[in-house]
Amino acid sequence: MRPLIRRRSRVEPPPLRDPAPSRLAYRAERLWLTPLFRRFLRIGLPVVLVAAAVAAFFADAGRREALAALGHDLRQSFTERPEFMVGLMAIDGASREVDEDIREILPIDFPVSSFDLDLEAMRQTVAGLDAVARAELRIRPGGILQVSVQERVPAVVWRSDNGLELLDAQGHRVAPLAARGARPDLPLVAGTGADGAMPEALHLIDLAAPIADRFRGLVRVGERRWDVVLDRGQRILLPETGAPAALERVIALNQAEEMLARDLVTVDMRQAGRPTLRLAPGAIEEFRRITTAEAEAGDG
Amino acid sequence: MTDLYQLQRAMRRMRKQAMDRGVVAILDVGSAKIACLVLRFDGPDRLRETEGIGALAGQSSFRVIGAATTRSRGVRFGEIDAMQETERAIRTAVQAAQKMAKVRVDHVIACFAGAGPRSYGLDGAVDLVDSTVTEGDVARALAACDLPDFGEGREVLHAQPVNFALDHRSGLIDPRGQIGNRLSVDMHLLTVENRAIQNLIYCIKRCDLELAGVASSAYVAGISSLVEDEQELGSACIDMGGGATGLSIFIKKHMIYADNVRLGGDHVTSDISKCLQIPMATAERIKTFNGGLVATGMDDREMIEIGGETGDYEHDRRTVSRAEVIGIMRPRVEEILEDVRARLDAAGFEHLPSQQIVLTGGGSQIPGLDSLASRILGQQVRLGRPLRVQGLPQSATGPAFSGAVGLCLFAAHPQDEWWDFDISAERYPARSLRRAVKWFKENW
């Protein structure tokens, strides 16, 4: 039988659902089916969101620093492993002073990681030393920084406005010199620009070997030609070009006629066609006196 | 007239755009159901713009990728009756079809049954300027047709040239390039009430869709359910819908007459509902499961529970025999068929060489309809089902979908209409010149 007592709370049947989509739902679905929109939602939106999240994370300076510190720590823990550490420096082929100089200009606090060593920069620093011709740096197994050095060999002593300096055969500065007497074995050159013409100078010094006992040094004149200075204040003025030939001529004359032993001040070879001698003051009178005396003796 | 010409041309352009984009929706706005199919044009014929018809009349160029049906609301006699309801129903169908197709559709081609279609046969003739017929001559001949006074508030839905005659030779399909002196054309004009089209355009616009074509449902049902020789030799397609029954007569592959009877399956249902005093839904169910048109002795014994929810035991346990249901349905179906017969007679159907009649539409599924129809309409009656097209789901292959399928064929390969030809050269410049002069007078 049908229940006659009315229930207190009767559940109302839900209103019949309209199967039609609302205008909004319809539009949303159509929008969702638009290929461009879909692609934007699937690719563009995630990219934008991730970029925004990253930007938001890095907007805070503290987080940025923390992340940088973390990266630094990680790097350090790797580079500071014992197999990468360099404990000492070995220098080959350097004299004691150069050795000290190198240790001075390479201020490395050993032990140091090999990742922190910039070998090329260090090589350039070492090669920048005046006394060093060539330098090679490498890290030997066992944590040794090997520095192989080829030193410059001093060839002459150069007296310039800055004092005495040692130069090598190419005219590079090797070291300053306190006194000429410290290196009596090396020939002396002087004059501005002498270092620029060092090969020619050495050649001239070689040629001057026959008069080595009288040879004092070479002087660069006007940064273009050489004077050979001998003792007793004698000078041989060499031309700008063909200086070795001119010097050879003078030496040949000297060997034949003992020209340089006479009372000359200057042998001027600057004009190849007209070599000129300048006698010492008083030498002319002396010469005349001697010749008249001889003539008188001959007459008498 | 020119407004409509422009509107139809605009719709043709829209259809072209939709084909280029590759997706177009088909909407059959019926009184019983609203069907939406989504077509994708990607077949071999897709971009072929050749003379004549392509392979399989363009059927190979498309594929149905989405199909949805919803119970119609707000449509009566094949016309939109309640705009909001119809709009919601269209939205439901379109959304479901879009969902199945997984693609958004923007263009829709629609058909509807009602709106009082009226057919007119027109003829026009022009003397050829050149002795050869050109496309411009065809346009001029079409423009030379005398437009009948079809009344206020009516619009032309179809205007198809159905026959060309050159001098004394008639029955030409394509007169272009032929030599003669006088070209005459017969045109079939179908007008419908203007408000029906306007309502449909409004509803479709409210659904954010663009209308790319309108067709009469009787016409498209004929395209899909008549086979080629029937279309060629003369036949009538009777599309028995829910609220209206459309009929179209074809000969030489052209529709020459279309009309509709404002009676349909819904009237049968309402008869059952009224006679048995049951709700429409139950009546529809009884009609579908137990309906018939020819009673036998067995039907007297087959009792149908018609039920009820009143609480009165006697009332709720009523039964009827199937013979009674048949007795209710038969007079109404006879009435529909007799009305159709009257329309066919008025159209002169008996003069056609072949008088094949094809019954299609949801109403044609009533058992025994073919024997009843052959008594009323003539001996050559068959039940028609729509052509099979690619990708159509099994549930949409029944006769109820002949309109929708026909619309697919219409979309793929529309027949030449008046507006497919350019406006004839002698009318157009005169008008624009006059307009230019008018503009100068007004502004200087």
XYZ file of C-alpha atoms in Angstrom:
744
model
C 0.000 0.000 0.000
C 1.110 3.540 -0.612
C 2.478 5.169 2.517
C -0.213 7.394 3.937
C 1.918 9.193 6.519
C 3.675 12.057 4.994
C 7.417 12.010 5.537
C 8.856 15.056 7.241
C 11.699 15.616 4.874
C 10.903 14.459 1.435
C 13.755 14.472 -0.981
C 12.775 16.552 -3.974
C 13.739 14.862 -7.234
C 16.519 16.818 -8.909
C 15.367 18.924 -11.813
C 15.754 17.274 -15.168
C 19.211 17.954 -16.446
C 19.390 19.915 -19.632
C 21.652 17.996 -21.995
C 22.510 21.129 -23.912
C 25.832 22.687 -22.980
C 25.663 26.228 -21.748
C 26.879 28.921 -24.088
C 29.974 29.338 -21.974
C 30.764 25.630 -21.915
C 30.223 25.444 -25.648
C 32.583 28.321 -26.275
C 35.167 26.886 -23.899
C 35.075 23.569 -25.677
C 35.459 25.242 -29.046
C 38.352 27.266 -27.742
C 39.944 24.122 -26.423
C 39.610 22.498 -29.829
C 41.415 25.397 -31.511
C 44.828 24.041 -32.493
C 46.739 27.240 -31.802
C 45.242 27.590 -28.341
C 45.973 23.959 -27.574
C 49.553 24.318 -28.639
C 49.901 27.422 -26.500
C 48.467 25.613 -23.509
C 50.605 22.531 -23.993
C 53.931 24.170 -24.796
C 53.768 27.906 -24.259
C 52.170 27.915 -20.846
C 54.545 25.403 -19.167
C 57.519 27.292 -20.546
C 56.170 30.573 -19.232
C 55.387 29.039 -15.838
C 58.811 27.459 -15.438
C 60.506 30.682 -16.519
C 58.391 32.637 -14.039
C 59.202 30.182 -11.238
C 62.932 30.388 -11.959
C 62.772 34.171 -12.122
C 60.880 34.300 -8.826
C 63.443 32.016 -7.214
C 66.363 34.111 -8.345
C 64.720 37.417 -7.530
C 65.976 37.024 -3.950
C 69.664 37.928 -3.527
C 70.126 35.549 -0.589
C 69.017 32.552 -2.654
C 71.267 33.598 -5.501
C 74.242 33.781 -3.153
C 73.401 30.488 -1.506
C 73.257 28.799 -4.872
C 76.538 30.391 -5.939
C 78.166 29.260 -2.664
C 76.857 25.765 -3.199
C 78.333 25.684 -6.679
C 81.612 27.020 -5.392
C 81.759 24.430 -2.639
C 81.060 21.624 -5.041
C 83.788 22.820 -7.353
C 86.238 23.217 -4.512
C 85.579 19.785 -3.081
C 86.387 18.347 -6.475
C 89.435 20.430 -7.331
C 90.981 20.045 -3.912
C 91.315 16.315 -4.159
C 94.890 15.209 -3.337
C 95.509 14.006 -6.888
C 95.036 17.512 -8.218
C 97.113 19.314 -5.584
C 100.474 20.870 -6.441
C 102.885 20.912 -3.500
C 106.119 22.484 -4.699
C 107.846 24.192 -7.543
C 111.009 22.889 -9.189
C 113.047 25.249 -11.335
C 115.504 23.886 -13.876
C 118.211 25.671 -15.765
C 118.223 28.873 -13.751
C 121.031 30.432 -11.830
C 120.533 31.208 -8.199
C 119.501 34.832 -8.722
C 117.085 33.958 -11.497
C 115.697 31.152 -9.359
C 115.055 33.631 -6.583
C 113.502 36.083 -9.027
C 111.154 33.433 -10.377
C 110.066 32.408 -6.911
C 109.490 36.047 -6.142
C 107.322 36.806 -9.156
C 105.279 33.626 -8.934
C 103.602 34.122 -5.598
C 101.977 30.733 -5.153
C 100.918 29.519 -1.748
C 101.581 25.817 -1.902
C 99.746 23.509 -1.751
C 97.416 24.708 -4.465
C 95.012 22.901 -6.817
C 96.203 22.477 -10.359
C 92.835 23.840 -11.549
C 93.705 27.181 -9.985
C 97.043 27.477 -11.777
C 97.009 29.382 -15.026
C 100.144 27.893 -16.564
C 100.145 30.073 -19.652
C 99.906 33.282 -17.661
C 102.640 32.064 -15.335
C 104.822 31.135 -18.291
C 104.407 34.617 -19.700
C 105.289 36.139 -16.355
C 108.447 34.046 -16.131
C 109.351 34.716 -19.753
C 108.866 38.403 -19.016
C 111.936 38.312 -16.761
C 114.950 39.958 -18.474
C 117.233 37.118 -17.668
C 114.969 34.449 -19.124
C 115.096 33.614 -22.816
C 112.529 30.813 -22.803
C 110.405 29.245 -20.113
C 108.332 26.080 -19.966
C 105.886 25.201 -17.217
C 104.179 21.923 -16.629
C 102.774 19.969 -13.757
C 104.659 16.804 -13.190
C 102.988 13.780 -11.672
C 103.420 13.873 -7.949
C 102.205 17.448 -7.615
C 105.314 19.265 -8.763
C 105.185 22.462 -10.770
C 108.117 22.068 -13.137
C 109.583 25.325 -14.461
C 112.207 24.829 -17.151
C 114.099 28.003 -17.913
C 116.672 28.885 -20.499
C 118.646 31.908 -19.354
C 119.940 34.647 -21.533
C 123.776 34.655 -21.820
C 125.233 38.139 -21.373
C 127.421 39.121 -24.318
C 128.316 42.767 -23.730
C 128.227 45.423 -21.082
C 126.213 48.395 -22.181
C 126.814 51.751 -20.678
C 123.766 53.931 -21.145
C 122.042 56.803 -19.414
C 120.516 54.315 -16.997
C 123.875 52.960 -15.934
C 125.562 49.707 -16.703
C 123.568 46.814 -18.075
C 124.319 43.383 -19.406
C 122.939 42.587 -22.861
C 122.787 39.292 -24.660
C 123.698 38.674 -28.272
C 120.307 39.810 -29.469
C 120.419 43.016 -27.523
C 118.013 41.954 -24.817
C 118.598 43.249 -21.376
C 119.856 40.511 -19.066
C 120.620 42.230 -15.812
C 121.893 45.487 -14.449
C 125.507 45.634 -13.510
C 126.867 47.446 -10.495
C 130.374 48.114 -11.798
C 132.272 47.543 -15.021
C 134.862 45.672 -13.048
C 132.384 42.992 -12.119
C 132.477 41.586 -15.664
C 135.900 42.443 -17.166
C 135.563 39.543 -19.564
C 132.785 41.221 -21.577
C 133.357 44.003 -24.105
C 131.867 47.398 -23.473
C 129.433 49.229 -25.712
C 127.980 52.642 -25.153
C 125.604 55.100 -26.678
C 121.912 55.390 -27.145
C 120.418 52.692 -29.348
C 123.381 50.392 -29.000
C 121.119 47.520 -27.929
C 119.258 47.709 -31.228
C 122.369 46.896 -33.314
C 123.944 44.243 -31.160
C 124.679 41.605 -33.866
C 126.707 44.143 -35.832
C 128.487 45.225 -32.694
C 129.491 41.656 -31.862
C 130.765 41.193 -35.391
C 132.859 44.326 -35.095
C 134.227 43.151 -31.755
C 135.190 39.860 -33.366
C 136.938 41.687 -36.194
C 138.774 43.854 -33.715
C 140.467 40.804 -32.183
C 143.947 41.769 -33.613
C 143.813 45.010 -31.679
C 142.162 43.515 -28.660
C 144.859 44.709 -26.317
C 144.151 48.286 -27.271
C 140.346 47.874 -27.677
C 138.290 49.756 -25.124
C 134.826 49.508 -26.535
C 132.239 50.538 -29.133
C 130.202 53.715 -29.127
C 126.967 54.073 -31.015
C 126.840 57.517 -32.531
C 123.567 59.146 -33.447
C 121.874 55.760 -33.274
C 123.211 54.969 -36.707
C 126.923 54.130 -36.799
C 129.727 52.835 -34.629
C 132.923 54.285 -33.281
C 135.644 51.950 -32.143
C 137.347 53.445 -29.112
C 140.907 52.444 -28.383
C 143.170 53.439 -25.535
C 145.056 56.706 -25.665
C 141.754 58.292 -26.752
C 141.989 57.004 -30.260
C 138.793 56.548 -32.239
C 137.993 54.765 -35.442
C 134.912 56.332 -37.004
C 133.071 53.642 -38.990
C 130.525 54.361 -41.718
C 126.831 53.592 -41.432
C 127.026 50.825 -44.006
C 129.948 48.538 -44.580
C 131.371 49.088 -41.133
C 133.057 45.632 -40.913
C 134.906 46.207 -44.208
C 136.076 49.622 -43.059
C 137.302 48.198 -39.780
C 139.120 45.419 -41.628
C 140.858 48.051 -43.764
C 141.997 49.946 -40.702
C 143.292 46.781 -39.062
C 145.097 45.799 -42.261
C 146.689 49.262 -42.420
C 147.647 48.922 -38.816
C 149.262 45.571 -39.380
C 151.170 46.868 -42.400
C 152.088 50.346 -41.276
C 151.461 50.218 -37.523
C 149.207 53.130 -38.137
C 147.472 53.084 -34.830
C 150.725 53.194 -32.956
C 151.353 56.680 -34.294
C 150.163 59.868 -32.768
C 146.652 59.823 -34.205
C 143.467 60.943 -32.587
C 140.970 59.825 -35.135
C 140.811 57.508 -38.102
C 137.769 58.687 -40.033
C 136.473 55.952 -42.324
C 133.014 57.448 -42.781
C 133.730 58.277 -46.431
C 135.005 55.090 -48.015
C 136.671 57.006 -50.862
C 138.420 59.459 -48.564
C 139.740 58.000 -45.291
C 140.965 60.798 -43.102
C 143.411 60.857 -40.232
C 143.484 63.492 -37.546
C 146.778 63.859 -35.779
C 147.085 64.843 -32.195
C 147.658 68.574 -31.560
C 151.371 69.234 -31.621
C 152.090 66.196 -33.671
C 152.377 68.250 -36.856
C 155.044 70.484 -35.328
C 156.848 67.481 -34.006
C 156.666 65.841 -37.422
C 158.073 68.954 -39.124
C 160.768 69.302 -36.526
C 161.827 65.726 -37.054
C 161.793 66.020 -40.864
C 163.799 69.317 -40.859
C 166.237 67.795 -38.410
C 166.720 64.815 -40.631
C 167.115 67.031 -43.672
C 169.666 69.214 -41.920
C 171.526 66.135 -40.830
C 171.435 64.872 -44.382
C 172.709 68.195 -45.747
C 175.268 68.509 -43.093
C 16.514 39.427 -55.555
C 20.068 40.728 -55.861
C 20.395 40.606 -52.091
C 19.710 36.958 -52.157
C 22.009 36.552 -55.128
C 24.777 38.150 -53.086
C 23.907 36.123 -50.000
C 24.028 32.876 -51.904
C 27.274 33.873 -53.563
C 28.711 34.710 -50.148
C 27.676 31.290 -48.907
C 29.350 29.685 -51.891
C 32.541 31.569 -51.094
C 32.268 30.427 -47.495
C 31.885 26.848 -48.658
C 35.039 27.228 -50.732
C 36.902 28.582 -47.733
C 35.696 25.722 -45.582
C 36.819 23.218 -48.195
C 40.222 24.860 -48.291
C 40.459 24.695 -44.553
C 39.384 21.080 -44.815
C 36.625 20.833 -42.230
C 32.946 21.585 -42.601
C 29.932 20.620 -40.532
C 26.642 19.325 -41.854
C 23.536 20.185 -39.892
C 20.183 18.580 -40.539
C 17.621 20.552 -38.581
C 14.650 18.246 -38.418
C 11.568 18.180 -36.267
C 12.404 14.815 -34.707
C 16.174 15.036 -34.419
C 19.028 17.350 -35.165
C 21.965 15.579 -36.757
C 25.415 17.010 -37.114
C 28.185 15.441 -39.168
C 31.710 16.770 -39.382
C 33.374 16.234 -42.740
C 37.054 16.380 -43.442
C 38.011 17.124 -46.998
C 41.354 15.459 -47.573
C 40.684 12.887 -50.256
C 42.300 12.731 -53.674
C 39.642 14.969 -55.193
C 40.026 17.648 -52.633
C 41.869 20.313 -54.541
C 40.799 19.241 -57.969
C 38.997 21.974 -59.786
C 38.172 20.310 -63.045
C 35.313 20.408 -65.413
C 32.552 17.949 -64.858
C 32.248 15.758 -61.838
C 35.118 14.053 -60.113
C 35.489 10.462 -59.065
C 32.325 9.166 -57.396
C 30.794 12.624 -57.790
C 33.188 14.023 -55.246
C 32.349 11.450 -52.618
C 35.912 10.258 -52.356
C 37.077 13.719 -51.378
C 35.626 13.729 -47.894
C 35.331 11.573 -44.865
C 32.915 11.790 -41.956
C 34.992 12.245 -38.819
C 32.316 13.226 -36.366
C 28.644 12.422 -36.044
C 26.132 13.298 -33.380
C 22.397 13.291 -33.086
C 20.233 14.919 -30.525
C 16.504 14.978 -29.986
C 15.156 18.043 -31.635
C 13.623 20.767 -29.568
C 11.867 23.862 -30.705
C 11.371 22.702 -34.279
C 7.868 22.043 -35.595
C 6.862 21.114 -39.129
C 10.496 21.407 -40.127
C 10.655 25.065 -39.161
C 12.232 26.715 -36.215
C 9.533 27.411 -33.710
C 11.386 28.279 -30.516
C 14.702 29.918 -31.216
C 16.373 29.404 -27.848
C 15.452 25.755 -27.689
C 16.625 25.131 -31.226
C 19.838 26.944 -30.566
C 20.507 24.739 -27.556
C 19.738 21.619 -29.517
C 22.080 22.710 -32.330
C 24.752 23.468 -29.765
C 24.382 20.010 -28.241
C 24.709 18.285 -31.584
C 27.581 20.412 -32.809
C 29.517 20.044 -29.611
C 29.149 16.281 -29.541
C 30.192 15.994 -33.189
C 33.160 18.282 -32.602
C 34.163 16.205 -29.641
C 34.091 13.052 -31.702
C 35.974 14.698 -34.556
C 38.461 16.319 -32.143
C 38.471 19.376 -34.342
C 36.788 22.738 -34.231
C 34.377 23.510 -37.027
C 33.519 27.018 -38.096
C 31.453 26.498 -41.199
C 28.182 24.714 -41.365
C 25.914 23.697 -44.209
C 22.328 23.286 -43.089
C 19.118 21.891 -44.430
C 15.555 22.051 -43.222
C 12.303 20.563 -44.397
C 9.558 23.073 -43.820
C 8.924 26.702 -44.655
C 6.406 25.974 -47.373
C 8.571 25.280 -50.401
C 7.078 26.126 -53.761
C 8.450 25.126 -57.134
C 8.416 27.227 -60.258
C 9.541 26.294 -63.710
C 11.045 29.243 -65.531
C 12.381 29.634 -68.990
C 14.414 32.294 -70.648
C 15.977 32.712 -74.037
C 18.611 34.963 -75.539
C 20.049 35.434 -78.986
C 23.698 34.627 -79.034
C 26.074 37.499 -79.724
C 28.665 35.185 -81.086
C 27.535 31.987 -82.683
C 29.312 30.006 -79.948
C 27.743 29.614 -76.530
C 29.909 30.967 -73.737
C 29.475 31.037 -70.007
C 28.346 34.643 -70.269
C 25.600 33.565 -72.653
C 24.391 31.032 -70.132
C 24.352 33.721 -67.457
C 22.426 36.026 -69.767
C 19.920 33.321 -70.549
C 19.433 32.658 -66.848
C 19.016 36.364 -66.225
C 16.465 36.555 -69.020
C 14.109 34.219 -67.162
C 10.882 35.904 -66.134
C 10.709 35.785 -62.384
C 7.229 34.868 -61.235
C 5.645 36.859 -58.478
C 6.227 34.459 -55.649
C 4.925 36.813 -53.048
C 6.173 38.924 -50.238
C 8.487 37.408 -47.661
C 9.719 34.519 -49.725
C 13.236 33.764 -50.769
C 14.781 31.642 -53.478
C 16.440 28.571 -51.996
C 17.440 26.767 -55.153
C 17.562 28.087 -58.707
C 19.007 25.399 -60.903
C 19.187 25.357 -64.664
C 17.750 21.950 -65.566
C 17.668 22.015 -69.339
C 19.268 23.950 -72.156
C 17.993 24.233 -75.668
C 19.937 25.577 -78.595
C 17.699 26.514 -81.537
C 15.541 23.430 -82.054
C 17.732 21.030 -80.105
C 16.579 20.516 -76.543
C 17.800 18.420 -73.660
C 21.364 19.696 -73.636
C 23.269 19.208 -70.426
C 26.100 21.592 -71.222
C 25.641 23.968 -74.159
C 28.974 25.733 -73.787
C 31.051 25.800 -76.930
C 28.190 24.646 -79.138
C 27.140 26.637 -82.165
C 23.677 28.082 -82.631
C 21.635 31.229 -82.718
C 19.301 31.179 -79.814
C 19.917 29.728 -76.385
C 17.005 28.990 -74.117
C 17.154 27.612 -70.638
C 14.691 25.997 -68.272
C 15.267 26.772 -64.667
C 13.779 25.241 -61.581
C 13.199 27.753 -58.849
C 12.401 26.745 -55.299
C 11.220 29.428 -52.937
C 10.701 29.196 -49.212
C 9.487 31.554 -46.577
C 12.068 34.138 -45.759
C 11.654 34.035 -41.989
C 12.602 30.358 -41.839
C 15.965 31.090 -43.418
C 16.467 34.155 -41.244
C 15.684 32.173 -38.107
C 18.100 29.457 -39.113
C 20.843 31.972 -39.864
C 20.255 33.618 -36.521
C 20.368 30.320 -34.594
C 23.551 29.253 -36.324
C 25.153 32.611 -35.715
C 24.278 32.325 -32.048
C 26.285 29.095 -31.993
C 29.394 30.960 -33.293
C 29.157 29.162 -36.598
C 29.022 30.520 -40.108
C 26.480 29.336 -42.606
C 28.176 28.067 -45.750
C 25.087 26.856 -47.544
C 21.405 26.082 -47.170
C 19.487 23.342 -48.916
C 16.028 21.958 -48.929
C 15.827 18.713 -47.032
C 13.616 17.077 -49.661
C 16.227 17.828 -52.313
C 19.218 16.474 -50.395
C 17.267 13.386 -49.297
C 16.630 12.734 -52.971
C 20.339 13.110 -53.781
C 21.342 10.523 -51.244
C 18.594 7.929 -51.540
C 17.827 7.826 -55.259
C 20.185 5.761 -57.345
C 21.560 7.156 -60.537
C 19.133 5.620 -63.019
C 16.193 6.654 -60.896
C 17.442 10.214 -60.926
C 17.939 9.975 -64.664
C 14.640 8.398 -65.635
C 12.319 10.165 -63.283
C 11.418 9.372 -59.723
C 10.063 10.899 -56.577
C 11.719 10.827 -53.206
C 9.445 11.022 -50.229
C 11.262 11.970 -47.076
C 8.982 11.123 -44.157
C 10.268 13.177 -41.286
C 8.958 13.875 -37.834
C 6.980 17.017 -38.464
C 6.872 17.268 -42.221
C 7.033 14.998 -45.209
C 9.066 16.356 -48.084
C 8.829 15.203 -51.626
C 11.098 15.939 -54.531
C 10.854 14.829 -58.137
C 13.971 14.160 -60.122
C 14.496 13.652 -63.803
C 17.682 13.835 -65.824
C 19.594 14.144 -62.554
C 17.912 17.430 -61.773
C 15.275 18.214 -59.246
C 12.292 19.599 -61.084
C 9.771 19.803 -58.297
C 9.767 19.905 -54.521
C 6.992 20.294 -52.048
C 6.176 19.278 -48.544
C 3.240 17.981 -46.581
C 2.977 19.318 -43.082
C 2.318 15.927 -41.592
C 4.787 13.428 -40.266
C 5.707 10.823 -37.716
C 4.962 13.126 -34.813
C 1.330 13.221 -35.822
C 1.178 9.435 -35.709
C 2.664 9.548 -32.233
C 0.234 12.178 -31.065
C -2.665 10.107 -32.439
C -1.509 7.136 -30.396
C -1.040 9.365 -27.379
C -4.490 10.834 -27.665
C -6.305 7.587 -28.374
C -4.656 5.573 -25.659
C -4.337 8.508 -23.258
C -0.673 7.967 -22.644
C 2.236 10.412 -22.607
C 3.985 11.228 -25.883
C 7.181 9.476 -24.830
C 5.318 6.216 -24.208
C 3.407 6.623 -27.427
C 6.647 7.118 -29.319
C 8.051 4.001 -27.716
C 4.979 1.936 -28.627
C 5.071 3.274 -32.169
C 8.703 2.402 -32.565
C 8.628 -1.062 -31.049
C 5.145 -2.270 -31.832
C 3.956 -0.043 -34.637
C 2.791 -1.365 -37.964
C 0.402 -0.741 -40.786
C -0.952 -4.117 -41.808
C -2.878 -6.028 -39.141
C -2.916 -9.826 -39.081
C -4.697 -12.255 -36.829
C -1.606 -12.612 -34.692
C -1.718 -8.930 -33.857
C -5.048 -9.319 -32.063
C -3.418 -11.594 -29.559
C -0.261 -9.583 -29.007
C -1.008 -7.411 -26.017
C 1.064 -4.333 -25.231
C 1.319 -2.920 -21.721
C 0.861 0.784 -22.010
C 1.436 1.542 -18.318
C 0.862 4.739 -16.413
C 1.938 6.516 -13.259
C -1.345 7.663 -11.804
C -1.442 5.232 -8.932
C -4.772 3.870 -10.082
C -4.173 0.169 -10.535
C -6.740 -0.298 -13.232
C -5.419 2.648 -15.160
C -1.774 1.706 -14.769
C -2.231 -1.882 -15.880
C -3.993 -1.146 -19.156
C -3.056 -3.120 -22.217
C -3.857 -2.708 -25.887
C -3.522 -5.199 -28.647
C -1.125 -4.469 -31.477
C -4.073 -4.499 -33.870
C -5.479 -1.523 -32.046
C -2.209 0.388 -32.395
C -2.158 -0.471 -36.080
C -5.725 0.724 -36.304
C -4.674 4.058 -34.894
C -1.559 4.481 -37.025
C -2.874 3.354 -40.384
C -5.404 6.121 -41.075
C -2.843 8.795 -40.303
C -0.189 7.239 -42.527
C -2.807 6.827 -45.231
C -3.634 10.488 -44.873
C 0.004 11.451 -45.256
C 0.422 9.275 -48.310
C -2.773 10.580 -49.840
C -1.581 14.130 -49.378
C 1.667 13.155 -51.041
C -0.303 11.550 -53.851
C -2.225 14.778 -54.329
C 0.992 16.779 -54.553
C 2.468 14.341 -57.027
C -0.649 14.522 -59.157
C -0.538 18.305 -59.029
C 3.052 18.203 -60.202
C 2.207 15.935 -63.094
C 4.254 13.045 -61.886
C 2.288 10.579 -64.012
C 3.775 12.098 -67.159
C 7.309 11.069 -66.281
C 8.779 8.125 -68.185
C 9.531 6.219 -65.031
C 7.467 6.666 -61.918
C 9.663 5.198 -59.269
C 8.804 6.312 -55.782
C 11.352 6.022 -53.003
C 10.298 6.321 -49.390
C 12.941 7.413 -46.987
C 13.262 9.345 -43.732
C 12.626 8.108 -40.219
C 8.922 7.579 -40.886
C 9.610 5.083 -43.629
C 10.715 2.516 -41.060
C 7.143 1.639 -40.070
C 6.633 -2.045 -40.928
C 4.230 -2.505 -43.806
C 4.663 0.955 -45.205
C 5.816 -0.307 -48.596
C 2.665 -2.354 -49.178
C 0.449 0.505 -48.033
C 2.360 3.012 -50.147
C 2.156 0.853 -53.247
C -1.615 0.838 -52.881
C -1.814 4.599 -52.685
C 1.125 5.881 -54.710
C 1.523 3.301 -57.393
C 3.257 0.017 -58.024
C 6.836 1.206 -58.231
C 7.569 1.890 -54.590
C 10.666 0.978 -52.687
C 12.166 1.905 -49.352
C 15.316 3.908 -49.707
C 18.348 4.174 -47.516
C 21.015 6.794 -47.923
C 24.168 6.177 -49.880
C 27.099 4.930 -47.896
C 29.797 7.519 -47.417
C 33.232 7.088 -45.942
C 33.505 7.081 -42.185
C 29.810 7.291 -41.440
C 29.099 5.471 -38.180
C 26.768 2.507 -38.305
C 24.211 4.307 -36.177
C 23.872 7.012 -38.809
C 23.283 4.815 -41.824
C 19.528 4.402 -41.396
C 16.906 6.069 -43.572
C 16.475 8.764 -40.941
C 19.862 10.136 -42.014
C 19.204 10.399 -45.722
C 18.911 14.168 -45.378
C 22.239 14.491 -43.544
C 24.068 12.186 -45.941
C 22.548 13.967 -48.919
C 23.806 17.216 -47.504
C 27.314 15.735 -47.392
C 27.059 14.954 -51.086
C 25.650 18.402 -51.696
C 28.606 19.917 -49.865
C 31.116 17.866 -51.789
C 29.615 18.462 -55.180
C 26.891 21.082 -55.363
C 24.823 21.401 -58.449
C 25.165 24.519 -60.561
C 22.863 27.196 -59.350
C 21.984 30.480 -60.847
C 24.389 32.358 -58.580
C 27.315 30.235 -59.652
C 27.328 32.142 -62.912
C 28.614 35.671 -63.004
C 26.106 38.439 -63.167
C 25.392 39.037 -66.837
C 27.620 41.666 -68.317
C 24.886 43.896 -69.751
C 23.061 44.404 -66.496
C 25.938 44.887 -64.166
C 27.825 47.867 -65.612
C 24.671 49.857 -66.298
C 23.688 49.645 -62.704
C 27.092 50.492 -61.337
C 27.396 53.378 -63.791
C 24.061 54.694 -62.642
C 25.205 54.364 -59.063
C 28.419 56.206 -59.816
C 26.470 59.039 -61.463
C 24.141 59.172 -58.488
C 27.047 59.360 -56.120
C 28.528 62.254 -58.083
C 25.224 64.103 -58.091
C 24.869 63.718 -54.367
C 28.383 64.697 -53.457
C 29.366 67.424 -55.952
